[in-house]
PDB file of C-alpha atoms and ligand atoms in Angstrom:
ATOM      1  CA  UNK F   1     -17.648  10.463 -11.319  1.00 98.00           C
ATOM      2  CA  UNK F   2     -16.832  10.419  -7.493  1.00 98.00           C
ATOM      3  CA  UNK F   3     -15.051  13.304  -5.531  1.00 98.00           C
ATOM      4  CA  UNK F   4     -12.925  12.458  -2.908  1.00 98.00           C
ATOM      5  CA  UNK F   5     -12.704  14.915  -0.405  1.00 98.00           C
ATOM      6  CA  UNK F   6     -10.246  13.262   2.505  1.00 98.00           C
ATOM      7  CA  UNK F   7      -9.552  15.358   5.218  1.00 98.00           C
ATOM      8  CA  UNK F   8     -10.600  18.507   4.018  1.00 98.00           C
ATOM      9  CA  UNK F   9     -13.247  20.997   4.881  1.00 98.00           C
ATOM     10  CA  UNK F  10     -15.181  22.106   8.090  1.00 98.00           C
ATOM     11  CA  UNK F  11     -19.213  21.345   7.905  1.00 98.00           C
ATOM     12  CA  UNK F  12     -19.856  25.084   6.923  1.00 98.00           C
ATOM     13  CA  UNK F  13     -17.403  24.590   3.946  1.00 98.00           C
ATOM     14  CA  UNK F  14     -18.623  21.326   2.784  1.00 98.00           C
ATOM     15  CA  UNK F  15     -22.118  22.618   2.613  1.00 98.00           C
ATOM     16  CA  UNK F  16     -21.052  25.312   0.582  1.00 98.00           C
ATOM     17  CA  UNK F  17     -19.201  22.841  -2.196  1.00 98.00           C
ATOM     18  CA  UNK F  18     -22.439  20.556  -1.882  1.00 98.00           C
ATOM     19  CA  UNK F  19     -24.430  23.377  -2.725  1.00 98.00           C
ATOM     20  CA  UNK F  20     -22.950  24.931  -5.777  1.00 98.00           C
ATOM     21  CA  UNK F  21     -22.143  21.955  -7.342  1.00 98.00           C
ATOM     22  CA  UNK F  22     -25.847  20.827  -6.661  1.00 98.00           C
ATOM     23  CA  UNK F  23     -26.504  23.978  -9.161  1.00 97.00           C
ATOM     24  CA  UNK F  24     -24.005  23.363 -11.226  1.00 97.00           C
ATOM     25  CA  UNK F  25     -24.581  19.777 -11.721  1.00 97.00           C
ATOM     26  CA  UNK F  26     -28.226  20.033 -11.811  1.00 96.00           C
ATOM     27  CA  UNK F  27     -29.011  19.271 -15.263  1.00 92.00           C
ATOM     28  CA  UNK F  28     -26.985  16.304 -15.633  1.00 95.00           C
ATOM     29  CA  UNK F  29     -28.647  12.954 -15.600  1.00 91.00           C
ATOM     30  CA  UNK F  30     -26.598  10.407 -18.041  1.00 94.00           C
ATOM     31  CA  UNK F  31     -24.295   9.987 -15.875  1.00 96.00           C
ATOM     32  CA  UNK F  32     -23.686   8.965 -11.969  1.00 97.00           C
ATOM     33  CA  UNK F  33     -21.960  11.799  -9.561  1.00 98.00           C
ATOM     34  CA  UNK F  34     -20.927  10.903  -6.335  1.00 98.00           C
ATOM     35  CA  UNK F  35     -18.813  13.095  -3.669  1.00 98.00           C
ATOM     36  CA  UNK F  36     -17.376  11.387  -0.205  1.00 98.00           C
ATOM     37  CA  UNK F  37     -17.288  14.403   2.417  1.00 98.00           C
ATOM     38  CA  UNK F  38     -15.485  13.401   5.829  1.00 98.00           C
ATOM     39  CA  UNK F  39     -17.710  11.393   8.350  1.00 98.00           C
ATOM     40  CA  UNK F  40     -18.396  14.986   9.788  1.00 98.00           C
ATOM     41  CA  UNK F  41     -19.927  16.533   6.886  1.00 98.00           C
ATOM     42  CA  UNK F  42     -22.164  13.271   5.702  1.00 98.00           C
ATOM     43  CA  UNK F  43     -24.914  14.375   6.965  1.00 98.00           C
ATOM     44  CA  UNK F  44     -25.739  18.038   6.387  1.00 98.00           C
ATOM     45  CA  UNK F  45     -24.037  17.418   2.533  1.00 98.00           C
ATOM     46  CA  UNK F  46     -26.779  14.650   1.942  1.00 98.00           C
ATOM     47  CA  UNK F  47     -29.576  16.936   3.264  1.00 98.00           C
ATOM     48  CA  UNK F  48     -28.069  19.685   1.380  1.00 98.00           C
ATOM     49  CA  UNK F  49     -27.671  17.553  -1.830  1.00 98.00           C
ATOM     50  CA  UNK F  50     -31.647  16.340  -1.529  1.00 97.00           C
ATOM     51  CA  UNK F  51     -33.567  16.332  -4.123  1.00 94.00           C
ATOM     52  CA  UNK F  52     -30.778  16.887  -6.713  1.00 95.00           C
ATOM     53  CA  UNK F  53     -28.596  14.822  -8.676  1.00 95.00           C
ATOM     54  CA  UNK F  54     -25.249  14.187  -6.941  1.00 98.00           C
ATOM     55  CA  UNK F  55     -25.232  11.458  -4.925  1.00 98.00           C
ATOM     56  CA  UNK F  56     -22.961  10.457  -1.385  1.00 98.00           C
ATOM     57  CA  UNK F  57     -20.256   8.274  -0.073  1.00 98.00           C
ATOM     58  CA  UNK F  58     -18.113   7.747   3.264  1.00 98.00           C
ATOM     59  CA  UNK F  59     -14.811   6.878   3.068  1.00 98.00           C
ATOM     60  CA  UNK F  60     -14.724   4.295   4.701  1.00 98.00           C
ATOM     61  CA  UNK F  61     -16.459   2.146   6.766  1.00 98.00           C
ATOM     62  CA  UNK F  62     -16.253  -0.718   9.988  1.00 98.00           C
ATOM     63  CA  UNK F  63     -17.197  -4.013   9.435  1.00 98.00           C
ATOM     64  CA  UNK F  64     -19.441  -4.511  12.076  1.00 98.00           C
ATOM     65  CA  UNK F  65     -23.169  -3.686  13.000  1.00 97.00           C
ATOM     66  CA  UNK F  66     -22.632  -1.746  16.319  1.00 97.00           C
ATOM     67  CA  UNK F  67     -20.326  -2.455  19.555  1.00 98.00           C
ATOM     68  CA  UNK F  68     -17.181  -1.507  21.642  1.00 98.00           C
ATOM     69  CA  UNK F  69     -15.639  -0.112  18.565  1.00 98.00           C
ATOM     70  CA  UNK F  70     -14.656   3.598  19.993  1.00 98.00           C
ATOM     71  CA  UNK F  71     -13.578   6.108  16.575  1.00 98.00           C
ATOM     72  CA  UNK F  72     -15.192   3.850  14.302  1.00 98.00           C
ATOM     73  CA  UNK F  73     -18.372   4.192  12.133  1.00 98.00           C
ATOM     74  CA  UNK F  74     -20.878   1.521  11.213  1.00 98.00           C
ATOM     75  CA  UNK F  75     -23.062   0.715   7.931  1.00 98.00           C
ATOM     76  CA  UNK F  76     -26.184   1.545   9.381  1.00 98.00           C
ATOM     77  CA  UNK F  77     -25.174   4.821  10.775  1.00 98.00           C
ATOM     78  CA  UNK F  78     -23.898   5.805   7.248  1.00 98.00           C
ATOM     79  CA  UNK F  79     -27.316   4.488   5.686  1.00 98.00           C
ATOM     80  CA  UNK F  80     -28.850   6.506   8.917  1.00 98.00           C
ATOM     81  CA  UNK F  81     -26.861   9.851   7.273  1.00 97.00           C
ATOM     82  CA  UNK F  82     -28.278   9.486   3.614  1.00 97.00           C
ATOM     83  CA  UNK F  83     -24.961   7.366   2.528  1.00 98.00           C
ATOM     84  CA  UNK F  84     -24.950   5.044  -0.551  1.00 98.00           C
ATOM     85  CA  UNK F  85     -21.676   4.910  -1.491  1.00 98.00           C
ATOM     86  CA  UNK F  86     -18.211   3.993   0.267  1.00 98.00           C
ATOM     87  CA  UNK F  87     -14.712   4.425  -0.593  1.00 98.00           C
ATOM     88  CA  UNK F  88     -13.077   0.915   0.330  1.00 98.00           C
ATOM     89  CA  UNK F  89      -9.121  -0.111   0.308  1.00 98.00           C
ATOM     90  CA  UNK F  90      -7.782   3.710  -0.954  1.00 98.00           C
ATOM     91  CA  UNK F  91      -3.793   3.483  -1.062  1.00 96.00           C
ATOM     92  CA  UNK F  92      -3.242   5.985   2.127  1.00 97.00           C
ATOM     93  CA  UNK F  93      -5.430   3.638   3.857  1.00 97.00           C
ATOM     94  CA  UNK F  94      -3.470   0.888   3.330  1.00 96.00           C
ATOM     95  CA  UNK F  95      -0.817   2.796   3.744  1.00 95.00           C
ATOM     96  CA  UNK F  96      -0.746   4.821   6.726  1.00 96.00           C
ATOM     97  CA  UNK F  97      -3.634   2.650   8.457  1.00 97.00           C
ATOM     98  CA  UNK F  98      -1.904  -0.755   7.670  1.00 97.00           C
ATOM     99  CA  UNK F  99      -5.500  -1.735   6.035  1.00 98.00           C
ATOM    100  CA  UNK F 100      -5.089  -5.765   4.350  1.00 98.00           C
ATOM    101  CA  UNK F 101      -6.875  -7.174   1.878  1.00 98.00           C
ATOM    102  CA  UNK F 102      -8.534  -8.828   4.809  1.00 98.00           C
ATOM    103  CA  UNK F 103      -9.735  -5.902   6.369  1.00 98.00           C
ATOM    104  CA  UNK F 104     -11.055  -4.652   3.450  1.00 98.00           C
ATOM    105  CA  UNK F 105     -12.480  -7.878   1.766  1.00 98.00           C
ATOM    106  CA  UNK F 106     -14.640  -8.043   5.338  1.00 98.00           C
ATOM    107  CA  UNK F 107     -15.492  -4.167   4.746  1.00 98.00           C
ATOM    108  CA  UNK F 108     -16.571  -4.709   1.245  1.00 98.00           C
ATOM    109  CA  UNK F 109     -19.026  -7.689   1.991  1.00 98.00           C
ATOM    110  CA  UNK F 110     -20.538  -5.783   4.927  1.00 98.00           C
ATOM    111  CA  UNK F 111     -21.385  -2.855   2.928  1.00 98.00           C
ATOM    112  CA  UNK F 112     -23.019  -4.792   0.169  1.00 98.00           C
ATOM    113  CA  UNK F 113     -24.859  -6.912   3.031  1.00 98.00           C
ATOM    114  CA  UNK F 114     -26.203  -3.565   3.445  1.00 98.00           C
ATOM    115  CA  UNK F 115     -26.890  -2.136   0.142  1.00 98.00           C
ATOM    116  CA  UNK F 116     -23.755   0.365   0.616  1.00 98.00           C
ATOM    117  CA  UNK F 117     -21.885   0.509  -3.151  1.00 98.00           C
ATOM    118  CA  UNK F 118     -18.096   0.019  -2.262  1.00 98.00           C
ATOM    119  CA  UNK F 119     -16.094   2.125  -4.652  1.00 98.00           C
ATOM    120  CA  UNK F 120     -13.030  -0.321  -3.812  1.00 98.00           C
ATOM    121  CA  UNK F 121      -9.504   1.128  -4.824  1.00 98.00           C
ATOM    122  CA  UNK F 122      -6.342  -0.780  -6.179  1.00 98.00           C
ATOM    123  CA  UNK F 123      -3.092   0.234  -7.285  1.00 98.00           C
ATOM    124  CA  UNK F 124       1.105  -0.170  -7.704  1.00 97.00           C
ATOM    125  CA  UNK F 125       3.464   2.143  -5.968  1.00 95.00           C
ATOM    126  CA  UNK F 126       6.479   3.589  -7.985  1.00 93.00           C
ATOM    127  CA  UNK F 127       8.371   0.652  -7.272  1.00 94.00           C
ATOM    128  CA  UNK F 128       6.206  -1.916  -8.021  1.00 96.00           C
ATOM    129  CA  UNK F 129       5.911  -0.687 -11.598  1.00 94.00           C
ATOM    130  CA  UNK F 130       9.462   0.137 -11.825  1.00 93.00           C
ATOM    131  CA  UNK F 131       9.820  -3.765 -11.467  1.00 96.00           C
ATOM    132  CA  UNK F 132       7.150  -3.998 -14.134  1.00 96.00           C
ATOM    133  CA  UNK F 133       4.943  -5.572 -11.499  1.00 97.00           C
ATOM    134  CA  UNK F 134       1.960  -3.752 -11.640  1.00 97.00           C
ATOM    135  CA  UNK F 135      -0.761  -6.523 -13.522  1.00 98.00           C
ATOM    136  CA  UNK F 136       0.474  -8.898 -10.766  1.00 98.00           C
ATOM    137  CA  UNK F 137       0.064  -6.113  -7.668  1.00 98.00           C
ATOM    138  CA  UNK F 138      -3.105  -5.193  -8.688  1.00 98.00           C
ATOM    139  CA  UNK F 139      -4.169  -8.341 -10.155  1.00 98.00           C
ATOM    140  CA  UNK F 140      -3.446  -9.732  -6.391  1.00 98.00           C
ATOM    141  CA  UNK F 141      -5.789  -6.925  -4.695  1.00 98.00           C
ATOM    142  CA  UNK F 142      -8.788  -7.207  -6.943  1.00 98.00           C
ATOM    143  CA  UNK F 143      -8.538 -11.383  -6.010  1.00 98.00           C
ATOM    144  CA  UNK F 144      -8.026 -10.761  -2.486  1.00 98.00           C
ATOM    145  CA  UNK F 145     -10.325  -7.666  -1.863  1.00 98.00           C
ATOM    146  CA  UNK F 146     -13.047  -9.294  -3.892  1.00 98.00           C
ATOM    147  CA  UNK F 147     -13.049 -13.183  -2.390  1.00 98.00           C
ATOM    148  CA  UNK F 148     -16.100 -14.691  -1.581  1.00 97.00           C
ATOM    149  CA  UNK F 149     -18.346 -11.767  -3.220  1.00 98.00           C
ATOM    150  CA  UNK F 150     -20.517 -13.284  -5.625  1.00 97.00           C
ATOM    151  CA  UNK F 151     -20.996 -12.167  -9.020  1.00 97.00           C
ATOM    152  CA  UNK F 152     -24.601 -11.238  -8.253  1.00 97.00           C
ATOM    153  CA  UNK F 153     -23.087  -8.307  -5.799  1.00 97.00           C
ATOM    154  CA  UNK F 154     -20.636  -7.383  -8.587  1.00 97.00           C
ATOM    155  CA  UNK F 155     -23.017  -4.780 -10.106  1.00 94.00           C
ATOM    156  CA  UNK F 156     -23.113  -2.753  -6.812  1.00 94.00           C
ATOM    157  CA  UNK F 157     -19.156  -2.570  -7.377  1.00 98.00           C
ATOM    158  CA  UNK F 158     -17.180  -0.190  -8.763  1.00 98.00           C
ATOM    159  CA  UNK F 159     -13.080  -0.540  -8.727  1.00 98.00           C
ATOM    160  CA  UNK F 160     -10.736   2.581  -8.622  1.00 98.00           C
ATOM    161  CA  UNK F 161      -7.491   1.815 -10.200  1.00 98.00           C
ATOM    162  CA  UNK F 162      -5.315   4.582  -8.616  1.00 97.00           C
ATOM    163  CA  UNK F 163      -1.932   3.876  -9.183  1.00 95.00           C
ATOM    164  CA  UNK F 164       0.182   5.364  -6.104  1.00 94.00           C
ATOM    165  CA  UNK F 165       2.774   7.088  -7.683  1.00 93.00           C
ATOM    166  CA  UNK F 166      -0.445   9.337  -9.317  1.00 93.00           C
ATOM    167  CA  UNK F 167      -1.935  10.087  -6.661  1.00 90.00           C
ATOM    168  CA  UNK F 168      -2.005  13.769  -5.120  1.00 87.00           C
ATOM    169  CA  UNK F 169       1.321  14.506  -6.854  1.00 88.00           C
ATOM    170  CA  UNK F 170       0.399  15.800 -10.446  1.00 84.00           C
ATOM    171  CA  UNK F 171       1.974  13.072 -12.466  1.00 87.00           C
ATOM    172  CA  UNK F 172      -1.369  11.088 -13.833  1.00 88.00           C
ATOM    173  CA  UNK F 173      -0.763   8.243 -15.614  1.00 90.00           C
ATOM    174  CA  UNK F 174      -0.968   8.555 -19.313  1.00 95.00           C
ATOM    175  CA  UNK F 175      -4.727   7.931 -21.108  1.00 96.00           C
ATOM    176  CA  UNK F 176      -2.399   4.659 -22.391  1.00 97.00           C
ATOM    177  CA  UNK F 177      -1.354   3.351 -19.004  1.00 96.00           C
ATOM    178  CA  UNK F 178      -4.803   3.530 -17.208  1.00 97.00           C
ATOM    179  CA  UNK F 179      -6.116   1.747 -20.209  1.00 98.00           C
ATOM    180  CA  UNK F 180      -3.654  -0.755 -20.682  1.00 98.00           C
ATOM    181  CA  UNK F 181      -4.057  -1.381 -16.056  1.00 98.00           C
ATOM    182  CA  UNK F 182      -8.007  -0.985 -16.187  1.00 98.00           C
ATOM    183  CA  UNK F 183      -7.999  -3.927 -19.133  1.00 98.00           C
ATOM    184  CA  UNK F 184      -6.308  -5.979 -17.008  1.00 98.00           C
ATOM    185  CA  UNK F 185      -8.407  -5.746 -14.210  1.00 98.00           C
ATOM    186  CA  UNK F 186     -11.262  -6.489 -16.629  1.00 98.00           C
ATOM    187  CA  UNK F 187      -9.684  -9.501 -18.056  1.00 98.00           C
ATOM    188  CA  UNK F 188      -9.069 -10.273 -13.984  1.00 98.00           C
ATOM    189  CA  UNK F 189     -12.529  -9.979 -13.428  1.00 98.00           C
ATOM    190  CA  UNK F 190     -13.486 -11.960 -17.027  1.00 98.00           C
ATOM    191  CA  UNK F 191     -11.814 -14.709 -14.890  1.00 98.00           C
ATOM    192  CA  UNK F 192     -13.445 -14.379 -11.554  1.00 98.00           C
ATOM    193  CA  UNK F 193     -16.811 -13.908 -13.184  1.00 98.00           C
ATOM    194  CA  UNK F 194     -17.160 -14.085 -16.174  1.00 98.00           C
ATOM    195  CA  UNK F 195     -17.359 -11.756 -19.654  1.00 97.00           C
ATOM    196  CA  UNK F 196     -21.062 -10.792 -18.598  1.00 97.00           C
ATOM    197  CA  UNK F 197     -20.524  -9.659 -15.418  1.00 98.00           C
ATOM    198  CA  UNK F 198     -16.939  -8.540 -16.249  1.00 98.00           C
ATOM    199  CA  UNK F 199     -18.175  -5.547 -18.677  1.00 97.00           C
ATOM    200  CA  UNK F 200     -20.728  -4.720 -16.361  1.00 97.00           C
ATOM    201  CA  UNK F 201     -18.843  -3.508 -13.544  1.00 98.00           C
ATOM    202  CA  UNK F 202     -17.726   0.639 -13.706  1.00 98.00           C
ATOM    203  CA  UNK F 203     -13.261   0.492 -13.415  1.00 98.00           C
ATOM    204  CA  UNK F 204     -12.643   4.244 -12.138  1.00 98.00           C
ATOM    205  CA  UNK F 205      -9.463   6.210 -12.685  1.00 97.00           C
ATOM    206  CA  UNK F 206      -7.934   7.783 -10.174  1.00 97.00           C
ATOM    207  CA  UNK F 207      -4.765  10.190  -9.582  1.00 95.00           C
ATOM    208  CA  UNK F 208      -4.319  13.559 -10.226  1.00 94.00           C
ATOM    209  CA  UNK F 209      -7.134  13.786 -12.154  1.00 97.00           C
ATOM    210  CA  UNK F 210      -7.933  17.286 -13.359  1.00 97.00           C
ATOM    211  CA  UNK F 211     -10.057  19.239 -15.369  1.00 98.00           C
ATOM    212  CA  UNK F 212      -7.145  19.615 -18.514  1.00 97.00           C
ATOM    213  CA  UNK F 213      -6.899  15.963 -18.378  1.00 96.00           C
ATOM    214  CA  UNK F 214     -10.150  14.346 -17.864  1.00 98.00           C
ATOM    215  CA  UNK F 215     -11.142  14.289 -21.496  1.00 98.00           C
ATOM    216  CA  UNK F 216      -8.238  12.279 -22.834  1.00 97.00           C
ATOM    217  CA  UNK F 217      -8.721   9.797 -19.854  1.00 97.00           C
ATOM    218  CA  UNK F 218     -12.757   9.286 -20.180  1.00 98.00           C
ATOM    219  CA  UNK F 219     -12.012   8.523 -23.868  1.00 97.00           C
ATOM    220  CA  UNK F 220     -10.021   5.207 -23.195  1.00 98.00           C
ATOM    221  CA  UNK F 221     -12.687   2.344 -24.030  1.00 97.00           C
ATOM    222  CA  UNK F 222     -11.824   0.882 -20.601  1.00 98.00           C
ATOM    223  CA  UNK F 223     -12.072   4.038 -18.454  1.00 98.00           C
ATOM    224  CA  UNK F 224     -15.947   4.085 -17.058  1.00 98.00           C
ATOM    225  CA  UNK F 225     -15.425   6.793 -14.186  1.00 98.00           C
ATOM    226  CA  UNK F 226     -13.058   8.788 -12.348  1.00 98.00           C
ATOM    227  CA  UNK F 227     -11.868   8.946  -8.382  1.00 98.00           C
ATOM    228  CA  UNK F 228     -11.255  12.742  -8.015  1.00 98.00           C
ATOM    229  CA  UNK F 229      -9.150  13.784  -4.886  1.00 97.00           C
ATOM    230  CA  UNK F 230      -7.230  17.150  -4.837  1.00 97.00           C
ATOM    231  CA  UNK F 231      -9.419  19.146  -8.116  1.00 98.00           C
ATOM    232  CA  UNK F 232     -12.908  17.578  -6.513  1.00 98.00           C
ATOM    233  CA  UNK F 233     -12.293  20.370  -3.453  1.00 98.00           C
ATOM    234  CA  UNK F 234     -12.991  22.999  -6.189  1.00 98.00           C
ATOM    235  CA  UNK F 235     -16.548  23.216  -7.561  1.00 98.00           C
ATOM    236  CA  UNK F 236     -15.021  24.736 -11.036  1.00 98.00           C
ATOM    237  CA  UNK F 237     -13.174  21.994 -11.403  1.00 98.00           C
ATOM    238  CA  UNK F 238     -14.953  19.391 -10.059  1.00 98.00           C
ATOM    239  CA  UNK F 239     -18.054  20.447 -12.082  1.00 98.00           C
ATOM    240  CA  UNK F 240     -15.751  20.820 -15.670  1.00 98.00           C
ATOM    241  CA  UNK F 241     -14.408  16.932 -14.758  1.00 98.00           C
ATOM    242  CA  UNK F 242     -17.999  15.599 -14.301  1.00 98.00           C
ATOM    243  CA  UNK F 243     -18.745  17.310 -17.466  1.00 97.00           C
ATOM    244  CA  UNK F 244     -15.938  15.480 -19.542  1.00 97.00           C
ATOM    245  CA  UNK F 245     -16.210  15.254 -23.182  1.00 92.00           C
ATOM    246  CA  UNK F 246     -14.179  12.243 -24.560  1.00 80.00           C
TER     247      UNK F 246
HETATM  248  P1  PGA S   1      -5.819  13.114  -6.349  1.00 55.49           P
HETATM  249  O1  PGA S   1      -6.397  11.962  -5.376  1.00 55.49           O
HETATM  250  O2  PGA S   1      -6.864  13.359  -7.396  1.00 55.49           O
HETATM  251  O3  PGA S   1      -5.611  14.302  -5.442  1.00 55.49           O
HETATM  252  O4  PGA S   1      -4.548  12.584  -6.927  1.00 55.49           O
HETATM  253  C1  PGA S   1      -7.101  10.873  -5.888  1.00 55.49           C
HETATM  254  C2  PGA S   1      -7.489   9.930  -4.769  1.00 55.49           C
HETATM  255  O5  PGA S   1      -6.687   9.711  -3.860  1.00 55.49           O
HETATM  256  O6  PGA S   1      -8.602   9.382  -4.767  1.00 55.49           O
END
């Protein structure tokens, strides 16, 4: 269950999320709880977060160990801030930071070259499923994003299926639909890697998930874990979602 915070709060306010929800999440331990401040806030949210269950990510990452990169951030200094997740490939990425599968299939092996779990996210826009092209979007980006990682690595990935159209706008997909889309992304990775490794790896939803929806989503057989953006800035809410009952 992974938070997603963007481009929101200051350092003071992030410490203040990190730290209720580091009470309010303290008991739980069946299941993993992740939240992805902004580069800023990495560092005093991990120290804040020690010692407690609720683990961090970046979102995002630059392929490279150090250099003449200026505005970017490398593995090791995300390691160096208490990081062990990353957010890889998230739709406004892509989007407004003309990411490619490239980019982000170089991303993903550098952060499992350095023990960084990738949290890497696919999905359709409005008009891709409106064609009823969705399987064969997605289908494309898992392929692309994932070449050349071997199925070894797979268990240190987890893949976000956040359709687009879902995504900071209120209209979640149904329980149905995310089912239906994370299936095929197992049966995708059934193919790349086999049934084994296949059912091993954790397929996240994510869009407009929210604490009065949460419960019907975690109950589809193929939903493992949800990528929270908008309710994940609330620690009520946040905190209910982590605690779904499917
Ligand atoms: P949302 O964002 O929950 O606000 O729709 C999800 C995401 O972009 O990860």
């Amino acid at each position: 269950m992974a938070g997603n915070w963007k481009m929101y709060k200051t350092v003071g306010e992030s410490v203040a999320l990190a730290e209720m929800l580091k009470e309010a999440l303290a008991g739980v331990g069946d299941r993993d709880i992740v939240v992805c401040p902004p580069f800023t806030a990495l560092y005093p949210v991990a120290e804040a977060l020690k010692g407690g269950t609720i683990k961090v990510g970046a979102q995002n990452l630059y392929p490279a160990e150090e250099g003449a990169y200026t505005g970017e951030i490398s593995p090791n200094m995300l390691l160096d801030m208490g990081c062990q997740y990353v957010i890889l490939g998230h739709s406004e990425r892509r989007q407004y930071f003309q990411e490619s599968d490239q980019f982000i299939n170089d991303k993903l092996q550098v952060a499992l070259e350095h023990g960084i779990k990738p949290i890497l996210c696919v999905g359709e826009t409005l008009e891709q499923r409106g064609e009823g092209r969705q399987k064969t979007v997605v289908s494309m980006q898992v392929e692309r994003d994932l070449q050349d990682i071997p199925a070894e690595a797979m268990k240190g990935v987890a893949i976000a299926y956040e359709p687009i159209w879902a995504i900071g706008t209120g209209h979640t997909a149904t329980p149905q639909q995310a089912d239906e889309m994370h299936a095929a992304i197992r049966a995708n990775l059934c193919g790349l890697y086999g049934e084994r490794v296949a059912q091993g790896v954790c397929i996240m939803y994510g869009g407009s998930v929210k604490p009065g929806n949460v419960d019907d989503l975690m109950a589809q057989p193929e939903v493992n874990g949800a990528l929270v953006g908008g309710a994940s800035l609330d620690p009520e809410s946040f905190a209910r979602i982590v605690n779904f009952q499917p």
